[in-house]
Coordinates of C-alpha atoms in Angstrom, one line a residue:
M1475 CA -7.0 -12.7 -16.6
K1476 CA -3.7 -13.0 -15.4
K1477 CA -2.3 -9.8 -16.0
K1478 CA -4.5 -8.5 -13.3
N1479 CA -3.8 -9.2 -9.4
V1480 CA -6.4 -9.3 -6.8
S1481 CA -5.6 -5.8 -5.5
L1482 CA -6.5 -4.4 -9.1
A1483 CA -9.7 -6.4 -9.5
V1484 CA -11.0 -5.1 -6.0
G1485 CA -10.2 -1.8 -6.7
L1486 CA -12.1 -2.0 -10.0
L1487 CA -15.0 -3.6 -8.5
L1488 CA -15.2 -0.8 -6.0
L1489 CA -15.1 2.0 -9.0
A1490 CA -16.9 0.3 -11.8
M1491 CA -20.4 1.6 -12.5
T1492 CA -21.3 -1.8 -14.3
V1493 CA -20.1 -4.7 -12.0
T1494 CA -20.4 -7.4 -14.7
G1495 CA -18.0 -5.5 -17.3
C1496 CA -15.5 -4.8 -14.8
G1497 CA -15.6 -8.3 -13.4
K1498 CA -15.0 -10.0 -17.1
G1499 CA -12.0 -7.5 -17.4
A1500 CA -10.4 -9.0 -14.3
A1501 CA -11.6 -12.6 -15.2
G1502 CA -9.5 -15.8 -14.3
T1503 CA -9.5 -18.3 -12.1
A1504 CA -7.3 -20.5 -9.9
E1505 CA -7.9 -23.5 -11.7
T1506 CA -7.0 -22.2 -14.9
K1507 CA -3.9 -20.6 -13.9
K1508 CA -2.9 -23.8 -12.3
A1509 CA -3.6 -25.8 -15.2
A1510 CA -1.6 -23.6 -17.4
Q1511 CA 1.5 -23.5 -14.9
E1512 CA 1.5 -27.4 -15.1
E1513 CA 1.2 -27.5 -18.6
T1514 CA 3.9 -25.1 -18.7
T1515 CA 6.5 -27.8 -17.0
G1516 CA 5.7 -30.1 -20.1
T1517 CA 6.7 -33.9 -20.0
T1518 CA 8.5 -36.2 -22.6
Q1519 CA 6.2 -37.9 -25.3
T1520 CA 6.8 -41.4 -23.3
V1521 CA 5.2 -39.7 -20.1
Q1522 CA 2.6 -38.3 -22.0
K1523 CA 1.6 -41.2 -23.8
A1524 CA 2.0 -43.4 -20.4
T1525 CA -0.2 -41.0 -18.5
E1526 CA -3.1 -41.0 -20.9
K1527 CA -3.4 -45.0 -19.9
A1528 CA -2.7 -44.7 -16.4
T1529 CA -4.9 -45.0 -13.4
Q1530 CA -5.4 -42.1 -11.2
S1531 CA -2.6 -43.2 -8.9
E1532 CA -0.4 -43.6 -11.9
Q1533 CA -0.9 -40.3 -13.1
K1534 CA 0.0 -39.0 -9.9
E1535 CA 3.4 -41.1 -9.9
A1536 CA 4.3 -39.9 -13.2
V1537 CA 3.3 -36.1 -12.6
E1538 CA 5.4 -36.2 -9.7
T1539 CA 8.1 -37.9 -11.5
T1540 CA 8.0 -35.4 -14.1
G1541 CA 8.1 -32.4 -11.7
A1542 CA 11.3 -33.9 -10.1
V1543 CA 13.0 -34.3 -13.5
V1544 CA 12.3 -30.4 -14.1
K1545 CA 13.2 -29.4 -10.8
E1546 CA 16.6 -31.6 -11.4
A1547 CA 16.9 -29.9 -14.5
E1548 CA 16.6 -26.2 -13.2
E1549 CA 19.1 -27.0 -10.5
T1550 CA 21.5 -28.2 -12.9
T1551 CA 21.4 -25.1 -15.3
Q1552 CA 20.8 -22.4 -13.0
T1553 CA 23.8 -23.3 -10.4
R1554 CA 26.0 -22.4 -13.3
T1555 CA 27.1 -18.9 -13.9
P1556 CA 24.1 -17.2 -15.3
E1557 CA 24.1 -15.6 -18.9
H1558 CA 22.3 -12.5 -20.3
V1559 CA 19.1 -13.6 -22.3
P1560 CA 17.6 -11.2 -24.6
V1561 CA 14.1 -10.8 -24.3
I1562 CA 11.6 -8.9 -26.6
L1563 CA 8.6 -6.8 -25.5
K1564 CA 5.7 -6.4 -27.9
T1565 CA 3.1 -3.8 -26.8
N1566 CA -0.2 -4.1 -28.6
R1567 CA -3.0 -1.7 -28.6
T1568 CA -6.3 -1.3 -30.1
D1569 CA -8.8 1.8 -29.9
I1570 CA -12.5 1.7 -30.5
F1571 CA -13.8 4.8 -32.4
N1572 CA -17.4 5.8 -31.6
E1573 CA -18.5 7.6 -35.3
E1574 CA -21.5 9.2 -33.6
V1575 CA -19.5 11.2 -31.1
G1576 CA -16.4 11.5 -33.0
A1577 CA -14.0 10.2 -30.6
S1578 CA -12.7 7.3 -28.9
E1579 CA -14.6 5.2 -26.6
A1580 CA -12.7 2.6 -25.7
E1581 CA -8.6 1.8 -25.4
E1582 CA -6.9 -1.8 -24.5
Q1583 CA -3.4 -2.5 -24.4
Y1584 CA -1.5 -5.4 -23.4
V1585 CA 2.3 -6.8 -23.6
E1586 CA 3.8 -9.9 -25.1
I1587 CA 6.7 -11.5 -24.0
L1588 CA 8.8 -12.9 -26.8
L1589 CA 12.4 -14.3 -27.6
D1590 CA 14.1 -13.9 -30.9
E1591 CA 14.6 -17.1 -32.8
E1592 CA 18.2 -17.9 -31.8
T1593 CA 17.1 -17.8 -28.2
E1594 CA 14.1 -19.9 -28.6
K1595 CA 16.2 -22.5 -30.2
K1596 CA 18.5 -22.1 -26.9
Y1597 CA 15.5 -22.2 -24.3
P1598 CA 12.8 -24.2 -26.3
E1599 CA 10.4 -24.7 -23.1
M1600 CA 10.7 -21.2 -22.4
A1601 CA 9.4 -20.5 -25.8
E1602 CA 6.6 -22.6 -25.6
A1603 CA 5.5 -21.2 -22.4
L1604 CA 5.7 -17.9 -23.6
K1605 CA 3.5 -18.7 -26.4
R1606 CA 1.0 -20.0 -23.8
Y1607 CA 1.1 -16.7 -21.9
N1608 CA 0.9 -14.5 -25.1
A1609 CA -2.3 -16.4 -26.1
E1610 CA -3.6 -16.1 -22.8
E1611 CA -3.0 -12.5 -22.3
A1612 CA -4.4 -11.6 -26.3
A1613 CA -7.8 -13.8 -25.4
A1614 CA -8.0 -11.8 -21.9
A1615 CA -7.3 -8.6 -23.6
K1616 CA -10.0 -9.1 -26.3
E1617 CA -12.7 -10.1 -23.4
T1618 CA -11.7 -7.0 -21.6
L1619 CA -12.2 -4.5 -24.7
E1620 CA -15.5 -6.2 -25.0
G1621 CA -16.5 -5.6 -21.5
L1622 CA -15.1 -1.7 -22.1
C1623 CA -17.3 -1.2 -24.7
R1624 CA -20.4 -2.7 -23.0
D1625 CA -19.8 -0.4 -20.2
Y1626 CA -19.5 2.5 -22.7
D1627 CA -22.8 1.7 -24.2
D1628 CA -24.6 1.3 -20.8
M1629 CA -23.3 4.4 -19.3
K1630 CA -24.2 6.3 -22.5
E1631 CA -27.7 5.1 -22.5
T1632 CA -28.2 6.1 -18.7
G1633 CA -26.6 9.4 -19.3
A1634 CA -24.3 8.7 -16.2
L1635 CA -21.6 10.7 -17.9
A1636 CA -20.9 13.1 -20.5
Y1637 CA -20.2 10.5 -23.1
Q1638 CA -18.5 12.6 -25.5
E1639 CA -15.7 13.1 -23.6
L1640 CA -15.6 9.5 -21.7
V1641 CA -12.8 7.1 -22.9
M1642 CA -13.0 3.4 -21.2
S1643 CA -9.5 2.0 -21.1
D1644 CA -7.5 -0.5 -19.7
L1645 CA -3.8 -0.1 -20.5
C1646 CA -0.9 -2.3 -19.5
E1647 CA 3.0 -1.2 -19.9
G1648 CA 5.8 -3.5 -19.5
T1649 CA 9.3 -3.3 -18.6
V1650 CA 12.0 -6.2 -18.5
L1651 CA 13.3 -6.5 -15.0
R1652 CA 15.5 -9.3 -15.4
A1653 CA 16.5 -11.3 -18.4
D1654 CA 19.2 -14.2 -17.7
S1655 CA 19.3 -18.0 -17.9
N1656 CA 17.9 -18.3 -14.4
V1657 CA 15.0 -15.9 -14.5
I1658 CA 12.8 -13.8 -16.8
S1659 CA 10.8 -11.0 -14.9
V1660 CA 8.7 -8.5 -16.3
F1661 CA 7.2 -5.5 -14.7
R1662 CA 3.6 -4.1 -15.3
E1663 CA 2.2 -1.0 -14.9
H1664 CA -1.6 -1.0 -15.2
S1665 CA -3.8 2.1 -15.6
S1666 CA -7.7 1.6 -16.6
Y1667 CA -10.9 3.5 -16.3
W1668 CA -14.1 1.8 -16.3
G1669 CA -16.2 4.8 -15.1
G1670 CA -16.8 6.4 -11.5
V1671 CA -15.0 9.1 -9.6
H1672 CA -11.4 8.4 -10.7
G1673 CA -9.5 5.5 -12.6
M1674 CA -7.2 2.9 -11.1
Y1675 CA -3.7 2.3 -11.4
A1676 CA -1.7 -0.9 -10.0
Y1677 CA 1.7 -2.5 -10.2
S1678 CA 2.6 -6.4 -10.9
G1679 CA 5.2 -8.6 -12.3
V1680 CA 5.3 -12.0 -14.4
S1681 CA 8.6 -14.2 -13.7
F1682 CA 9.6 -17.5 -15.2
D1683 CA 12.2 -20.0 -14.8
T1684 CA 14.2 -19.7 -17.9
A1685 CA 15.4 -23.6 -18.1
S1686 CA 11.7 -24.6 -18.0
G1687 CA 9.8 -22.1 -18.7
R1688 CA 7.8 -22.6 -15.6
E1689 CA 6.0 -19.5 -14.1
L1690 CA 7.4 -19.0 -10.6
T1691 CA 5.6 -17.9 -7.8
I1692 CA 7.2 -15.9 -4.4
A1693 CA 7.3 -19.1 -2.5
D1694 CA 9.7 -20.6 -5.5
V1695 CA 12.0 -17.9 -4.9
V1696 CA 11.7 -17.0 -1.1
A1697 CA 12.5 -20.1 1.0
D1698 CA 11.2 -18.5 4.3
M1699 CA 8.5 -16.8 3.7
D1700 CA 7.8 -15.7 7.5
A1701 CA 10.9 -14.2 7.6
F1702 CA 10.6 -12.2 4.4
F1703 CA 7.2 -11.0 5.3
G1704 CA 8.6 -10.0 8.7
L1705 CA 11.4 -7.9 6.8
V1706 CA 8.6 -6.5 4.6
N1707 CA 6.5 -5.4 7.8
D1708 CA 9.6 -3.7 9.3
K1709 CA 10.2 -1.9 5.9
M1710 CA 6.8 -0.6 5.8
K1711 CA 7.1 0.9 9.2
S1712 CA 10.1 2.8 8.2
Q1713 CA 9.3 3.6 4.9
Y1714 CA 5.8 4.4 5.1
A1715 CA 6.1 5.6 9.0
D1716 CA 3.5 9.0 8.2
I1717 CA 0.8 6.5 7.3
Y1718 CA 1.5 2.9 8.6
E1719 CA -1.0 3.6 11.6
Y1720 CA -3.7 4.4 9.2
L1721 CA -3.3 1.1 7.0
S1722 CA -4.8 -2.3 7.5
D1723 CA -2.9 -4.4 9.9
V1724 CA 0.2 -5.1 8.0
E1725 CA 1.2 -8.3 9.9
E1726 CA -2.2 -9.9 9.8
Y1727 CA -2.8 -8.9 6.2
L1728 CA 0.9 -10.8 5.1
A1729 CA -0.2 -13.9 7.2
G1730 CA -3.3 -14.2 5.5
I1731 CA -1.6 -14.5 2.0
D1732 CA -1.2 -17.8 0.2
P1733 CA 2.5 -17.1 -1.3
A1734 CA 2.0 -20.2 -3.8
D1735 CA -1.1 -18.0 -5.3
N1736 CA 0.3 -15.1 -7.6
Q1737 CA -3.3 -13.7 -7.7
A1738 CA -3.1 -13.2 -3.8
I1739 CA 0.3 -11.2 -4.1
A1740 CA 1.8 -8.9 -6.4
W1741 CA 5.5 -9.4 -6.8
S1742 CA 8.5 -9.3 -9.0
I1743 CA 12.5 -10.2 -9.1
D1744 CA 15.1 -8.3 -10.3
S1745 CA 18.7 -8.9 -10.5
E1746 CA 19.0 -7.5 -6.8
G1747 CA 16.0 -8.8 -4.8
V1748 CA 12.4 -9.4 -4.5
N1749 CA 9.9 -6.4 -4.8
V1750 CA 6.2 -6.9 -3.4
Y1751 CA 3.5 -4.2 -4.4
F1752 CA 0.4 -3.4 -2.4
N1753 CA -1.6 -1.5 -4.8
P1754 CA -4.4 1.0 -4.0
Y1755 CA -7.0 -0.5 -1.8
T1756 CA -5.3 -3.3 -0.5
L1757 CA -4.1 -2.0 2.6
G1758 CA -6.0 1.5 2.7
A1759 CA -7.8 4.1 0.9
Y1760 CA -7.1 5.1 -2.5
A1761 CA -5.8 8.4 -1.2
M1762 CA -2.4 6.5 0.4
G1763 CA -1.7 5.1 -3.1
A1764 CA 0.5 2.0 -3.5
Q1765 CA 3.0 0.5 -1.1
I1766 CA 6.2 -1.0 -2.5
I1767 CA 8.7 -2.8 -0.7
S1768 CA 12.1 -4.5 -1.7
V1769 CA 13.9 -7.0 -0.1
G1770 CA 17.4 -7.3 -1.2
F1771 CA 19.3 -10.5 -1.6
D1772 CA 22.3 -9.2 0.5
E1773 CA 19.7 -8.2 3.4
A1774 CA 19.1 -11.7 4.0
P1775 CA 20.8 -14.4 1.6
E1776 CA 19.3 -17.0 3.8
I1777 CA 15.7 -16.8 3.4
F1778 CA 15.9 -16.9 -0.6
E1779 CA 16.3 -19.9 -2.9
E1780 CA 20.1 -20.0 -3.8
R1781 CA 19.9 -20.2 -7.6
Y1782 CA 17.5 -17.3 -8.1
M1783 CA 19.9 -15.0 -6.1
M1784 CA 22.8 -15.9 -9.0
V1785 CA 23.0 -13.2 -11.5
P1786 CA 25.5 -12.1 -14.1
E1787 CA 28.4 -9.7 -13.0
T1788 CA 26.8 -6.8 -14.8
Y1789 CA 23.1 -6.1 -15.0
V1790 CA 20.6 -3.4 -15.3
I1791 CA 17.7 -2.5 -12.9
P1792 CA 14.9 -0.1 -14.7
M1793 CA 13.8 3.0 -12.7
N1794 CA 10.2 4.2 -12.1
Q1795 CA 9.3 7.5 -10.6
N1796 CA 6.8 6.1 -8.3
I1797 CA 8.5 3.4 -6.9
P1798 CA 11.4 3.8 -4.2
R1799 CA 15.0 2.2 -5.1
C1800 CA 17.7 2.1 -2.7
V1801 CA 21.3 0.9 -3.8
D1802 CA 24.8 1.3 -2.5
T1803 CA 25.7 4.0 -4.8
D1804 CA 29.2 5.2 -3.6
G1805 CA 30.4 1.8 -2.3
D1806 CA 30.5 2.4 1.5
G1807 CA 28.3 -0.8 1.9
E1808 CA 25.2 1.4 2.9
R1809 CA 22.3 1.6 0.6
E1810 CA 20.9 5.0 -0.3
L1811 CA 17.6 6.1 -1.8
V1812 CA 18.0 7.1 -5.5
E1813 CA 15.5 9.9 -6.9
I1814 CA 15.0 11.7 -9.9
M1815 CA 13.3 14.9 -9.4
Y1816 CA 11.6 16.8 -12.2
E1817 CA 12.9 20.6 -12.3
P1818 CA 10.7 22.7 -14.6
V1819 CA 12.4 24.8 -17.0
E1820 CA 11.2 28.5 -17.6
Y1821 CA 11.7 30.7 -20.5
A1822 CA 11.0 34.6 -20.2
G1823 CA 9.1 33.7 -16.8
E1824 CA 6.9 31.0 -18.2
Y1825 CA 6.9 27.5 -17.8
S1826 CA 8.4 26.1 -21.1
G1827 CA 7.1 22.2 -20.7
Q1828 CA 10.7 21.0 -20.7
Y1829 CA 12.6 19.6 -17.5
D1830 CA 15.9 19.4 -15.9
W1831 CA 16.6 16.3 -13.7
Q1832 CA 17.7 16.5 -10.2
I1833 CA 19.5 13.1 -9.4
T1834 CA 20.1 12.6 -5.8
A1835 CA 21.4 9.5 -4.2
G1836 CA 21.2 9.7 -0.2
D1837 CA 22.7 13.2 0.9
R1838 CA 24.4 13.8 -2.6
S1839 CA 23.3 15.2 -5.9
V1840 CA 24.1 16.3 -9.2
T1841 CA 21.9 18.1 -11.7
V1842 CA 21.2 17.1 -15.6
P1843 CA 20.3 20.4 -17.2
D1844 CA 19.4 19.2 -20.7
S1845 CA 15.8 20.7 -20.8
C1846 CA 13.8 17.9 -22.2
Y1847 CA 10.4 16.9 -22.0
S1848 CA 10.6 13.3 -20.6
E1849 CA 12.9 10.7 -19.4
K1850 CA 13.3 7.0 -18.8
S1851 CA 16.2 5.9 -16.7
Y1852 CA 18.2 2.8 -15.5
L1853 CA 20.6 1.8 -13.0
V1854 CA 23.5 0.1 -14.8
R1855 CA 25.7 -1.9 -12.8
A1856 CA 29.0 -2.3 -14.5
N1857 CA 32.8 -2.0 -13.5
D1858 CA 31.8 -2.7 -9.9
Q1859 CA 30.0 0.2 -9.5
Y1860 CA 26.7 1.9 -10.4
Y1861 CA 25.7 4.5 -13.4
L1862 CA 22.5 6.1 -14.3
Y1863 CA 21.6 6.0 -17.9
I1864 CA 18.8 8.7 -18.7
F1865 CA 16.9 8.3 -22.0
E1866 CA 15.5 11.6 -22.8
C1867 CA 13.3 13.2 -25.3
S1868 CA 13.7 16.6 -26.7
D1869 CA 12.2 18.9 -29.4
N1870 CA 10.8 17.0 -32.5
D1871 CA 11.2 13.7 -30.5
Y1872 CA 14.9 14.1 -30.9
R1873 CA 16.7 11.6 -28.1
L1874 CA 19.5 11.8 -25.9
L1875 CA 21.3 9.5 -23.6
A1876 CA 22.7 11.1 -20.4
T1877 CA 24.9 9.2 -18.0
V1878 CA 25.5 9.9 -14.3
D1879 CA 28.9 8.5 -12.6
F1880 CA 26.9 7.6 -9.1
K1881 CA 30.3 6.9 -7.2
N1882 CA 31.7 10.1 -8.0
M1883 CA 28.2 11.9 -8.4
V1884 CA 29.5 13.3 -11.9
Y1885 CA 27.4 14.3 -15.1
D1886 CA 29.4 15.2 -17.8
Q1887 CA 27.0 17.2 -20.7
D1888 CA 29.9 17.0 -23.2
K1889 CA 29.5 12.8 -23.2
T1890 CA 25.5 12.8 -23.8
I1891 CA 25.0 11.2 -27.2
N1892 CA 22.2 11.4 -29.5
A1893 CA 20.8 8.0 -28.9
G1894 CA 17.6 6.2 -27.5
T1895 CA 16.8 2.3 -27.0
G1896 CA 15.6 1.2 -30.0
M1897 CA 12.5 -0.6 -31.8
I1898 CA 12.8 -3.8 -34.0
A1899 CA 9.6 -3.0 -35.8
Y1900 CA 6.2 -1.3 -35.6
D1901 CA 2.8 -1.2 -37.2
W1902 CA -0.4 0.8 -37.4
R1903 CA -3.4 0.0 -39.1
E1904 CA -7.0 1.2 -39.6
T1905 CA -9.8 -1.6 -38.4
E1906 CA -13.6 -1.6 -39.0
D1907 CA -14.2 0.2 -35.7
G1908 CA -10.7 2.2 -35.1
Y1909 CA -7.3 1.3 -35.1
A1910 CA -4.9 -1.2 -33.9
S1911 CA -1.0 -0.7 -33.6
W1912 CA 1.9 -2.6 -32.1
D1913 CA 5.5 -2.1 -31.3
M1914 CA 8.2 -4.3 -30.1
G1915 CA 11.9 -3.9 -28.8
Y1916 CA 14.5 -5.6 -26.7
G1917 CA 14.7 -4.9 -23.1
F1918 CA 17.5 -3.0 -21.9
T1919 CA 19.3 -5.8 -19.4
D1920 CA 22.5 -6.4 -20.6
P1921 CA 25.4 -3.8 -20.2
E1922 CA 27.8 -5.9 -22.5
N1923 CA 25.4 -5.8 -25.4
F1924 CA 22.5 -3.4 -25.9
E1925 CA 21.3 -1.8 -29.2
L1926 CA 20.8 2.2 -29.5
E1927 CA 19.1 4.1 -31.9
T1928 CA 20.2 7.6 -33.2
R1929 CA 18.7 10.0 -35.5
L1930 CA 20.9 11.0 -38.6
D1931 CA 20.5 13.5 -41.5
M1932 CA 22.3 11.6 -44.2
L1933 CA 20.2 11.9 -47.6
S1934 CA 17.2 12.2 -45.0
T1935 CA 16.3 11.9 -41.7
I1936 CA 17.1 8.8 -40.9
T1937 CA 17.3 6.3 -37.9
G1938 CA 20.5 4.6 -37.7
K1939 CA 20.9 1.3 -35.3
R1940 CA 24.2 -0.3 -33.7
A1941 CA 25.6 -2.4 -30.6
Y1942 CA 27.0 -1.2 -27.7
H1943 CA 28.6 -2.1 -24.4
V1944 CA 29.3 0.0 -21.2
G1945 CA 32.8 1.3 -21.4
R1946 CA 35.5 1.3 -18.4
D1947 CA 34.6 4.8 -17.8
G1948 CA 30.8 4.0 -17.7
Y1949 CA 29.6 5.5 -20.9
P1950 CA 28.5 3.6 -23.8
V1951 CA 30.9 2.4 -26.7
S1952 CA 29.9 1.1 -29.9
N1953 CA 30.4 -2.4 -30.8
D1954 CA 30.0 -1.1 -34.6
E1955 CA 31.9 0.8 -37.1
W1956 CA 28.8 1.9 -38.9
Y1957 CA 24.8 2.3 -38.3
Q1958 CA 22.3 0.0 -39.9
I1959 CA 19.7 2.2 -41.4
N1960 CA 16.0 1.5 -40.5
G1961 CA 13.1 2.5 -42.2
G1962 CA 13.3 1.2 -45.5
I1963 CA 14.1 4.8 -47.1
V1964 CA 14.1 4.6 -50.8
L1965 CA 15.8 7.6 -53.3
Q1966 CA 15.6 7.6 -57.0
S1967 CA 18.8 9.3 -58.8
K1968 CA 18.1 12.2 -61.1
Q1969 CA 21.1 11.9 -63.0
D1970 CA 24.2 9.5 -63.0
V1971 CA 26.1 9.3 -59.7
V1972 CA 29.7 8.3 -59.5
C1973 CA 30.2 6.2 -56.6
D1974 CA 32.4 3.2 -55.1
Q1975 CA 31.3 -0.3 -54.8
V1976 CA 32.0 -1.9 -51.6
D1977 CA 31.6 -5.3 -50.0
K1978 CA 29.7 -6.4 -47.1
N1979 CA 32.6 -5.7 -45.0
G1980 CA 32.9 -2.1 -46.4
R1981 CA 36.0 -2.9 -48.5
K1982 CA 36.0 -0.8 -51.7
T1983 CA 36.0 -3.1 -54.7
A1984 CA 35.5 -0.9 -58.0
E1985 CA 34.5 2.4 -59.0
T1986 CA 31.4 2.5 -60.5
T1987 CA 28.3 4.7 -61.8
L1988 CA 24.4 4.5 -60.6
G1989 CA 22.7 5.3 -63.6
K1990 CA 19.9 8.0 -63.8
N1991 CA 16.5 6.8 -62.3
T1992 CA 17.9 4.0 -60.3
Y1993 CA 15.8 3.0 -57.2
V1994 CA 18.4 2.6 -54.4
I1995 CA 17.4 1.7 -50.5
L1996 CA 19.5 3.3 -47.9
V1997 CA 21.1 0.2 -45.7
R1998 CA 23.9 1.8 -43.8
T1999 CA 25.9 5.0 -42.7
D2000 CA 29.2 6.1 -41.0
G2001 CA 26.8 9.0 -39.9
E2002 CA 29.1 11.6 -41.1
T2003 CA 30.7 10.8 -44.9
W2004 CA 29.1 8.4 -46.5
V2005 CA 25.9 6.3 -47.3
D2006 CA 25.8 2.8 -48.6
V2007 CA 22.9 1.8 -51.1
Q2008 CA 21.7 -1.0 -52.9
E2009 CA 19.4 -1.2 -56.1
I2010 CA 15.7 -1.8 -55.5
D2011 CA 13.0 -2.8 -58.3
E2012 CA 10.1 -0.3 -58.3
S2013 CA 7.7 -2.8 -57.9
E2014 CA 8.7 -3.3 -54.3
I2015 CA 8.4 0.3 -53.3
V2016 CA 5.4 2.0 -51.4
K2017 CA 4.9 5.5 -52.9
E2018 CA 3.2 8.3 -50.8
E2019 CA 2.4 11.6 -52.6
Y2020 CA 2.0 14.6 -50.7
G2021 CA 0.5 16.8 -53.1
E2022 CA 1.1 20.5 -54.4
E2023 CA 0.8 22.1 -51.2
Y2024 CA 3.8 20.1 -50.0
G2025 CA 5.7 20.6 -53.2
D2026 CA 4.8 17.3 -54.9
L2027 CA 7.1 15.5 -52.5
C2028 CA 6.7 12.0 -52.5
M2029 CA 7.8 9.3 -49.8
M2030 CA 9.3 6.5 -51.0
Y2031 CA 10.0 3.2 -49.0
V2032 CA 10.2 -0.5 -48.7
E2033 CA 8.0 -2.4 -46.1
D2034 CA 9.7 -4.9 -43.9
A2035 CA 13.2 -3.9 -45.4
K2036 CA 16.2 -6.1 -44.7
P2037 CA 19.5 -5.3 -46.2
D2038 CA 21.0 -8.4 -48.5
Y2039 CA 25.0 -7.6 -47.9
D2040 CA 25.6 -10.3 -50.4
R2041 CA 24.2 -8.4 -53.5
A2042 CA 26.1 -5.2 -54.9
I2043 CA 26.4 -2.5 -52.3
Y2044 CA 27.3 1.1 -53.5
R2045 CA 28.9 3.9 -51.4
I2046 CA 27.7 7.3 -51.9
S2047 CA 29.8 10.2 -50.4
V2048 CA 28.2 13.1 -48.7
N2049 CA 29.6 16.4 -47.8
C2050 CA 27.4 17.5 -44.6
M2051 CA 30.0 20.3 -43.7
E2052 CA 27.3 22.9 -44.8
Y2053 CA 23.7 23.1 -45.8
P2054 CA 22.7 22.0 -48.2
H2055 CA 24.6 18.8 -48.4
T2056 CA 26.1 17.8 -51.6
V2057 CA 27.0 14.7 -53.6
N2058 CA 30.0 14.8 -55.9
G2059 CA 30.1 18.6 -55.4
I2060 CA 26.0 18.9 -56.3
E2061 CA 23.3 19.8 -54.0
E2062 CA 21.8 16.4 -52.9
D2063 CA 18.3 17.1 -54.1
Q2064 CA 19.6 17.7 -57.3
M2065 CA 21.1 14.1 -57.3
F2066 CA 18.1 12.3 -55.6
S2067 CA 14.2 12.5 -55.4
G2068 CA 12.8 11.4 -52.1
I2069 CA 14.9 13.0 -49.9
M2070 CA 12.9 14.1 -46.7
Y2071 CA 14.3 15.7 -43.5
A2072 CA 12.1 15.9 -40.0
G2073 CA 11.4 19.5 -38.8

């Protein structure tokens, strides 16, 4: 199973009550991995046909020739200044429900890596490699889920635990670390429970050469492994000084690693260097946790392959609470440890469940007092300096984007905006034995072009999406004049509605009237004064009745809704200066049915 490394597999073997299920959950062989990597490189049709008929020596020669061609193509492509490559992560989750106990018995989650249609055409080898990778991940997840269910049944029969409260799980979260024309790298955070005293967690990465689609090993990126491991050992001594003497012989352990085998070492590459993850049980007891070491390209440029050090001028590095990150935040040439500390917020002397954030960089600090429930943060490199973008979740899932200027160590609350990273699509459905769901969205990797979603109250609570870039002052600046409305929300007019007809560019072309009982779908808005709609046939609409207890509310929407800007577009003016909002001087719920607000 490619998504697990040796460290995770060993931990699970130590913890699992049933070795068979655990083993299958971490299944996979070096031969299978090698074959998949060789297939990823691809060959031309001519070479394939010739190889099929060749002798063993001829086959070897053909493979070597193909490898040389691929390597030459990689070097040619990657010596140019890299460009950002949009990458999509799709998170798939399956939950098995046990009717007998009325609770879940097993949960499995895995992550696929995708390219959009335009990017697939630009990088066809990468697209094909990802298709194979995703198929392997799906097959491994299916096998793992079956193992979880078997182990659950075994433990239930033996009475090993109070199975009514037992949920077997194997979950993976993904974050795009780097995505440019040289490298695509995804960080994976694993958590699992196969029975036993406690669960298990682990970190890993998967990285590809963007031009060829070839999955990279750490030996492809690091030219001098001895020097690299020497730096790792030195950093381990200083970074984990309090436990270093209690760990296994780190130097000896590193010397025994085969850097060409991704199952032997968990690693990743981002825009500033290479990260190595020593997961629990790798070097010490579970209580000692994981040890994570990062070696920056600028610390020893001579030990890295040059083309993989080349990155765009602007980039993004995700933060993780459990993984140290050191960068030169003030521009003095020295790296500082960046940390985000959770400060509990109290009301009337009681913990509220909310937090403020204490941001530190070396001996400097600043507080972000937004009183939110969670955050996901990113280091943004732009304008030759670093900013911290903090995506926060507040009451009723209201989302905020706070920005910290690291050079000046400043947080301006007045510039915090209502926005969060967006999703392209999501789905949830019931299955015969539980439910399955998925969601997908672009990774936040390009400061010059990224999408944000904003919650708006315009003829309903809606989600508006538009593109942004990092401005000269470090704060997000919109590239678009309006928001595209997600969700396929449909309303029905209760009376004639006087409105303007506009073209796809938003220019008024005529005054018109939407007739009574017309169904319309919301397509775009400025978020303040107007909403653009298009007519839609009733046969395309999904209606969900809420019943008398909810005032006979009916939610109407269209699945997989996509605006067609070549059809007629109608602009509805909305007065949002007071509540209730009005349309043409009339309360909005007297003009339309189907309006629904959150909270």
